[in-house]
Amino acid sequence: MSKRKLNYRFHNPNPVEVTADYILDILIEANKGKVEKALCENMEQMKENKEKLLRNGIKSE
């Protein structure tokens, strides 16, 4: 008995732009935690750099 190859077809009645926006929203939601973590780490690094500059007598913006 030979194996049968499965063939799936999906019908998407939406325009390409709507589909792209929907997928983008899903990806943003899925990666929200990673983005927030990266932003917090970046802010912490900026704070440390500013403190170092102030200790060394260099004014920061």
GROMACS .gro file of C-alpha atoms in nm:
model
   61
    1MET     CA    1   0.000   0.000   0.000
    2SER     CA    2   0.154   0.331  -0.106
    3LYS     CA    3   0.137   0.640   0.112
    4ARG     CA    4  -0.099   0.910   0.003
    5LYS     CA    5   0.042   1.262  -0.023
    6LEU     CA    6  -0.169   1.518   0.159
    7ASN     CA    7  -0.244   1.840  -0.023
    8TYR     CA    8  -0.381   2.136   0.175
    9ARG     CA    9  -0.535   2.446   0.022
   10PHE     CA   10  -0.641   2.753   0.212
   11HIS     CA   11  -0.880   3.012   0.080
   12ASN     CA   12  -0.802   3.365   0.196
   13PRO     CA   13  -1.068   3.613   0.082
   14ASN     CA   14  -0.878   3.909   0.230
   15PRO     CA   15  -0.656   4.145   0.031
   16VAL     CA   16  -0.280   4.096   0.070
   17GLU     CA   17  -0.246   4.414   0.279
   18VAL     CA   18  -0.508   4.301   0.532
   19THR     CA   19  -0.345   3.961   0.563
   20ALA     CA   20  -0.001   4.119   0.611
   21ASP     CA   21  -0.136   4.350   0.883
   22TYR     CA   22  -0.300   4.055   1.060
   23ILE     CA   23   0.022   3.850   1.054
   24LEU     CA   24   0.221   4.154   1.171
   25ASP     CA   25  -0.015   4.200   1.468
   26ILE     CA   26   0.031   3.835   1.564
   27LEU     CA   27   0.411   3.859   1.544
   28ILE     CA   28   0.417   4.182   1.746
   29GLU     CA   29   0.203   4.026   2.017
   30ALA     CA   30   0.418   3.712   2.022
   31ASN     CA   31   0.742   3.911   2.061
   32LYS     CA   32   0.616   4.182   2.297
   33GLY     CA   33   0.799   4.033   2.596
   34LYS     CA   34   1.131   4.016   2.412
   35VAL     CA   35   1.097   4.377   2.296
   36GLU     CA   36   1.012   4.501   2.645
   37LYS     CA   37   1.309   4.314   2.790
   38ALA     CA   38   1.545   4.459   2.527
   39LEU     CA   39   1.416   4.811   2.591
   40CYS     CA   40   1.461   4.774   2.968
   41GLU     CA   41   1.816   4.646   2.921
   42ASN     CA   42   1.893   4.933   2.684
   43MET     CA   43   1.755   5.192   2.928
   44GLU     CA   44   1.958   5.038   3.210
   45GLN     CA   45   2.274   5.054   2.996
   46MET     CA   46   2.206   5.416   2.905
   47LYS     CA   47   2.157   5.502   3.272
   48GLU     CA   48   2.489   5.336   3.363
   49ASN     CA   49   2.669   5.519   3.081
   50LYS     CA   50   2.524   5.853   3.193
   51GLU     CA   51   2.635   5.791   3.551
   52LYS     CA   52   2.988   5.708   3.432
   53LEU     CA   53   3.001   6.026   3.226
   54LEU     CA   54   2.881   6.236   3.519
   55ARG     CA   55   3.140   6.078   3.750
   56ASN     CA   56   3.412   6.161   3.500
   57GLY     CA   57   3.295   6.523   3.474
   58ILE     CA   58   3.160   6.498   3.122
   59LYS     CA   59   2.814   6.647   3.063
   60SER     CA   60   2.563   6.429   2.884
   61GLU     CA   61   2.270   6.547   2.674
   0.00000   0.00000   0.00000
